[in-house]
């Protein structure tokens, strides 16, 4: 979502405002009319784009999981035969940081509202997330070959927890600049992986 540079469609505008409002006030605290007002259309007009709030929530959570996976696969394909494993890991971290800084409402939404999805949508989100994690595990183990799969998987989940902490960092105006924040998160992520890959007591 954050990587688009062209003008958003009306559907994308609706999803962006729905994510913001859901994150701020909770899924049940927001009405269709309020989402419509945020994008300048009537509440009933939203039904030309979505069947209802449940459909918006599903598209937001399934959509971002799919986009993260697709973006990571693209970064790996671009690096294939060109970049070493360290650079590939850096690229993955940069991509996730972009999401964590630019799509903060979606992190809050995932944490609070995932269980509201239909079983089929929730299972799809989990499936996409597992693929995303395993892709990272493979790259992390190229950089730290002595790290076993279970430990690498735990390290990846821990780094995601670190990067996805951005909704708790405070309002954008009280944070360091975006570039400084991204650099700090990147250093911390690489440090976490380096620590996981170091022998005990080393």
PDB file of C-alpha atoms in Angstrom, residues 1-3 60-76 91-101 103 106-107 110 125 128-133 135-136 160 163-164:
ATOM      1  CA  UNK A   1       0.000   0.000   0.000  1.00  0.00           C
ATOM      2  CA  UNK A   2       2.721   2.467   0.943  1.00  0.00           C
ATOM      3  CA  UNK A   3       4.737   1.741  -2.197  1.00  0.00           C
ATOM      4  CA  UNK A  60      -7.300  -4.720   4.599  1.00  0.00           C
ATOM      5  CA  UNK A  61      -5.850  -7.639   6.558  1.00  0.00           C
ATOM      6  CA  UNK A  62      -5.649 -10.181   3.746  1.00  0.00           C
ATOM      7  CA  UNK A  63      -4.397  -7.461   1.417  1.00  0.00           C
ATOM      8  CA  UNK A  64      -1.478  -6.284   3.531  1.00  0.00           C
ATOM      9  CA  UNK A  65      -0.378  -9.848   4.266  1.00  0.00           C
ATOM     10  CA  UNK A  66      -0.352 -10.579   0.552  1.00  0.00           C
ATOM     11  CA  UNK A  67       1.462  -7.356  -0.257  1.00  0.00           C
ATOM     12  CA  UNK A  68       4.199  -8.020   2.264  1.00  0.00           C
ATOM     13  CA  UNK A  69       4.771 -11.497   0.826  1.00  0.00           C
ATOM     14  CA  UNK A  70       4.699 -10.280  -2.778  1.00  0.00           C
ATOM     15  CA  UNK A  71       7.094  -7.447  -1.975  1.00  0.00           C
ATOM     16  CA  UNK A  72       9.530  -9.786  -0.244  1.00  0.00           C
ATOM     17  CA  UNK A  73       9.459 -12.216  -3.178  1.00  0.00           C
ATOM     18  CA  UNK A  74      10.121  -9.327  -5.543  1.00  0.00           C
ATOM     19  CA  UNK A  75      13.102  -8.170  -3.495  1.00  0.00           C
ATOM     20  CA  UNK A  76      14.537 -11.687  -3.540  1.00  0.00           C
ATOM     21  CA  UNK A  91      16.459  -5.300   1.603  1.00  0.00           C
ATOM     22  CA  UNK A  92      13.873  -7.402   3.441  1.00  0.00           C
ATOM     23  CA  UNK A  93      14.316  -5.319   6.577  1.00  0.00           C
ATOM     24  CA  UNK A  94      13.931  -2.090   4.598  1.00  0.00           C
ATOM     25  CA  UNK A  95      10.717  -3.337   3.028  1.00  0.00           C
ATOM     26  CA  UNK A  96       9.199  -4.262   6.370  1.00  0.00           C
ATOM     27  CA  UNK A  97      10.270  -0.962   7.912  1.00  0.00           C
ATOM     28  CA  UNK A  98       8.475   0.889   5.105  1.00  0.00           C
ATOM     29  CA  UNK A  99       5.313  -0.991   6.044  1.00  0.00           C
ATOM     30  CA  UNK A 100       5.816  -0.458   9.777  1.00  0.00           C
ATOM     31  CA  UNK A 101       6.276   3.294   9.400  1.00  0.00           C
ATOM     32  CA  UNK A 103       0.939   1.629   7.470  1.00  0.00           C
ATOM     33  CA  UNK A 106      -2.856  -1.780   9.834  1.00  0.00           C
ATOM     34  CA  UNK A 107      -0.587  -3.112  12.580  1.00  0.00           C
ATOM     35  CA  UNK A 110      -4.255  -6.750  12.877  1.00  0.00           C
ATOM     36  CA  UNK A 125      -3.971 -14.300   6.495  1.00  0.00           C
ATOM     37  CA  UNK A 128       0.353 -15.723   3.848  1.00  0.00           C
ATOM     38  CA  UNK A 129       2.111 -14.771   7.063  1.00  0.00           C
ATOM     39  CA  UNK A 130       3.681 -18.215   7.429  1.00  0.00           C
ATOM     40  CA  UNK A 131       5.045 -18.003   3.889  1.00  0.00           C
ATOM     41  CA  UNK A 132       6.425 -14.556   4.640  1.00  0.00           C
ATOM     42  CA  UNK A 133       8.132 -15.787   7.802  1.00  0.00           C
ATOM     43  CA  UNK A 135      11.046 -16.638   3.326  1.00  0.00           C
ATOM     44  CA  UNK A 136      12.814 -14.547   5.970  1.00  0.00           C
ATOM     45  CA  UNK A 160       8.788  -8.502  13.505  1.00  0.00           C
ATOM     46  CA  UNK A 163       9.560  -3.469  13.835  1.00  0.00           C
ATOM     47  CA  UNK A 164       5.802  -3.686  14.369  1.00  0.00           C
TER      48      UNK A 164
END
